[in-house]
Amino acid sequence: MYYRINRVSFDSDKYDSIMAAIESKRELFENFEGLQNSRIVRVSETEAITIAEYDSEENLENSKTEFAEMMKEMASMFNGVETSYGERVWHFSKD
């Protein structure tokens, strides 16, 4: 599994608008080839971590342009976005 991890900062009063904008993109997420799941974890009033899991590095790479376009549309809502990519090296699940 391969991951796109974003650390996003924003003004706290924009949180509801950001979440509504993301929800409006649900169909786009469903069409990303190989995207297994995506999570958002709010770590403070003004910061969140997003984690998108892909089945292969190739599918993650192929999604970068379309994902960047989506983020560009939402750029005015964010104070900053730091993006990292990586491969899963360990996993625990009760499943």
PDB file of C-alpha atoms in Angstrom:
ATOM      1  CA  MET A   1       0.000   0.000   0.000  1.00  0.00           C
ATOM      2  CA  TYR A   2       1.096   3.537  -0.780  1.00  0.00           C
ATOM      3  CA  TYR A   3      -0.013   6.714   0.941  1.00  0.00           C
ATOM      4  CA  ARG A   4      -0.504  10.414   0.335  1.00  0.00           C
ATOM      5  CA  ILE A   5      -0.338  12.229   3.657  1.00  0.00           C
ATOM      6  CA  ASN A   6      -1.249  15.911   3.905  1.00  0.00           C
ATOM      7  CA  ARG A   7      -0.819  18.183   6.899  1.00  0.00           C
ATOM      8  CA  VAL A   8      -3.328  20.974   6.329  1.00  0.00           C
ATOM      9  CA  SER A   9      -3.599  24.221   8.287  1.00  0.00           C
ATOM     10  CA  PHE A  10      -6.674  26.440   8.155  1.00  0.00           C
ATOM     11  CA  ASP A  11      -8.583  29.095  10.061  1.00  0.00           C
ATOM     12  CA  SER A  12     -10.949  27.380  12.496  1.00  0.00           C
ATOM     13  CA  ASP A  13     -13.952  29.311  11.147  1.00  0.00           C
ATOM     14  CA  LYS A  14     -13.401  27.656   7.719  1.00  0.00           C
ATOM     15  CA  TYR A  15     -13.634  24.086   9.035  1.00  0.00           C
ATOM     16  CA  ASP A  16     -17.314  23.533   8.144  1.00  0.00           C
ATOM     17  CA  SER A  17     -16.786  24.952   4.645  1.00  0.00           C
ATOM     18  CA  ILE A  18     -13.752  22.731   4.113  1.00  0.00           C
ATOM     19  CA  MET A  19     -15.650  19.615   5.181  1.00  0.00           C
ATOM     20  CA  ALA A  20     -18.600  20.516   2.934  1.00  0.00           C
ATOM     21  CA  ALA A  21     -16.234  21.049  -0.012  1.00  0.00           C
ATOM     22  CA  ILE A  22     -14.556  17.693   0.592  1.00  0.00           C
ATOM     23  CA  GLU A  23     -17.897  15.912   0.877  1.00  0.00           C
ATOM     24  CA  SER A  24     -18.906  17.455  -2.458  1.00  0.00           C
ATOM     25  CA  LYS A  25     -15.853  15.717  -3.997  1.00  0.00           C
ATOM     26  CA  ARG A  26     -16.919  12.214  -2.885  1.00  0.00           C
ATOM     27  CA  GLU A  27     -17.632  11.089  -6.453  1.00  0.00           C
ATOM     28  CA  LEU A  28     -14.184  12.267  -7.540  1.00  0.00           C
ATOM     29  CA  PHE A  29     -12.600  10.168  -4.779  1.00  0.00           C
ATOM     30  CA  GLU A  30     -14.632   7.157  -5.870  1.00  0.00           C
ATOM     31  CA  ASN A  31     -13.151   7.512  -9.368  1.00  0.00           C
ATOM     32  CA  PHE A  32      -9.483   7.610  -8.289  1.00  0.00           C
ATOM     33  CA  GLU A  33      -8.120   4.308  -9.584  1.00  0.00           C
ATOM     34  CA  GLY A  34      -6.743   2.210  -6.742  1.00  0.00           C
ATOM     35  CA  LEU A  35      -7.818   4.521  -3.905  1.00  0.00           C
ATOM     36  CA  GLN A  36      -8.729   2.151  -1.084  1.00  0.00           C
ATOM     37  CA  ASN A  37      -9.745   4.674   1.557  1.00  0.00           C
ATOM     38  CA  SER A  38      -9.177   8.208   2.717  1.00  0.00           C
ATOM     39  CA  ARG A  39      -9.294   9.610   6.241  1.00  0.00           C
ATOM     40  CA  ILE A  40      -9.139  13.039   7.794  1.00  0.00           C
ATOM     41  CA  VAL A  41      -7.993  13.429  11.383  1.00  0.00           C
ATOM     42  CA  ARG A  42      -8.465  16.836  12.973  1.00  0.00           C
ATOM     43  CA  VAL A  43      -5.482  17.230  15.284  1.00  0.00           C
ATOM     44  CA  SER A  44      -6.238  20.762  16.502  1.00  0.00           C
ATOM     45  CA  GLU A  45      -8.708  23.589  15.912  1.00  0.00           C
ATOM     46  CA  THR A  46      -6.614  24.744  12.945  1.00  0.00           C
ATOM     47  CA  GLU A  47      -4.917  21.601  11.635  1.00  0.00           C
ATOM     48  CA  ALA A  48      -5.799  18.249  10.113  1.00  0.00           C
ATOM     49  CA  ILE A  49      -3.955  15.254   8.721  1.00  0.00           C
ATOM     50  CA  THR A  50      -5.350  13.510   5.655  1.00  0.00           C
ATOM     51  CA  ILE A  51      -4.324   9.972   4.771  1.00  0.00           C
ATOM     52  CA  ALA A  52      -5.186   8.451   1.393  1.00  0.00           C
ATOM     53  CA  GLU A  53      -4.355   4.775   0.860  1.00  0.00           C
ATOM     54  CA  TYR A  54      -3.708   3.426  -2.639  1.00  0.00           C
ATOM     55  CA  ASP A  55      -3.249  -0.165  -3.756  1.00  0.00           C
ATOM     56  CA  SER A  56      -0.099   0.634  -5.746  1.00  0.00           C
ATOM     57  CA  GLU A  57       2.514   3.318  -6.206  1.00  0.00           C
ATOM     58  CA  GLU A  58       1.485   3.564  -9.866  1.00  0.00           C
ATOM     59  CA  ASN A  59      -2.123   4.410  -9.013  1.00  0.00           C
ATOM     60  CA  LEU A  60      -1.018   6.984  -6.442  1.00  0.00           C
ATOM     61  CA  GLU A  61       1.266   8.583  -9.043  1.00  0.00           C
ATOM     62  CA  ASN A  62      -1.521   8.568 -11.637  1.00  0.00           C
ATOM     63  CA  SER A  63      -3.838  10.431  -9.251  1.00  0.00           C
ATOM     64  CA  LYS A  64      -1.441  13.301  -8.510  1.00  0.00           C
ATOM     65  CA  THR A  65      -2.553  15.649 -11.301  1.00  0.00           C
ATOM     66  CA  GLU A  66      -6.269  15.304 -10.618  1.00  0.00           C
ATOM     67  CA  PHE A  67      -5.707  15.548  -6.865  1.00  0.00           C
ATOM     68  CA  ALA A  68      -3.606  18.708  -7.337  1.00  0.00           C
ATOM     69  CA  GLU A  69      -6.422  20.258  -9.406  1.00  0.00           C
ATOM     70  CA  MET A  70      -8.905  19.521  -6.626  1.00  0.00           C
ATOM     71  CA  MET A  71      -6.604  21.042  -4.013  1.00  0.00           C
ATOM     72  CA  LYS A  72      -6.072  24.108  -6.212  1.00  0.00           C
ATOM     73  CA  GLU A  73      -9.853  24.678  -6.239  1.00  0.00           C
ATOM     74  CA  MET A  74      -9.833  24.603  -2.432  1.00  0.00           C
ATOM     75  CA  ALA A  75      -6.572  26.532  -1.910  1.00  0.00           C
ATOM     76  CA  SER A  76      -8.276  29.679  -0.628  1.00  0.00           C
ATOM     77  CA  MET A  77      -9.612  27.677   2.345  1.00  0.00           C
ATOM     78  CA  PHE A  78      -6.153  26.628   3.542  1.00  0.00           C
ATOM     79  CA  ASN A  79      -3.298  28.489   5.171  1.00  0.00           C
ATOM     80  CA  GLY A  80      -0.876  25.768   4.135  1.00  0.00           C
ATOM     81  CA  VAL A  81      -0.565  22.186   2.909  1.00  0.00           C
ATOM     82  CA  GLU A  82       2.459  19.922   3.344  1.00  0.00           C
ATOM     83  CA  THR A  83       2.322  16.683   1.343  1.00  0.00           C
ATOM     84  CA  SER A  84       4.333  13.504   1.867  1.00  0.00           C
ATOM     85  CA  TYR A  85       4.243  10.142   0.117  1.00  0.00           C
ATOM     86  CA  GLY A  86       5.270   6.745   1.410  1.00  0.00           C
ATOM     87  CA  GLU A  87       4.899   3.010   1.426  1.00  0.00           C
ATOM     88  CA  ARG A  88       3.326   1.124   4.318  1.00  0.00           C
ATOM     89  CA  VAL A  89       6.019  -0.669   6.282  1.00  0.00           C
ATOM     90  CA  TRP A  90       3.920  -1.982   9.197  1.00  0.00           C
ATOM     91  CA  HIS A  91       0.245  -2.528   9.896  1.00  0.00           C
ATOM     92  CA  PHE A  92      -1.958  -3.620  12.782  1.00  0.00           C
ATOM     93  CA  SER A  93      -5.647  -4.360  12.507  1.00  0.00           C
ATOM     94  CA  LYS A  94      -8.104  -6.341  14.612  1.00  0.00           C
ATOM     95  CA  ASP A  95      -9.965  -7.409  11.458  1.00  0.00           C
TER      96      ASP A  95
END
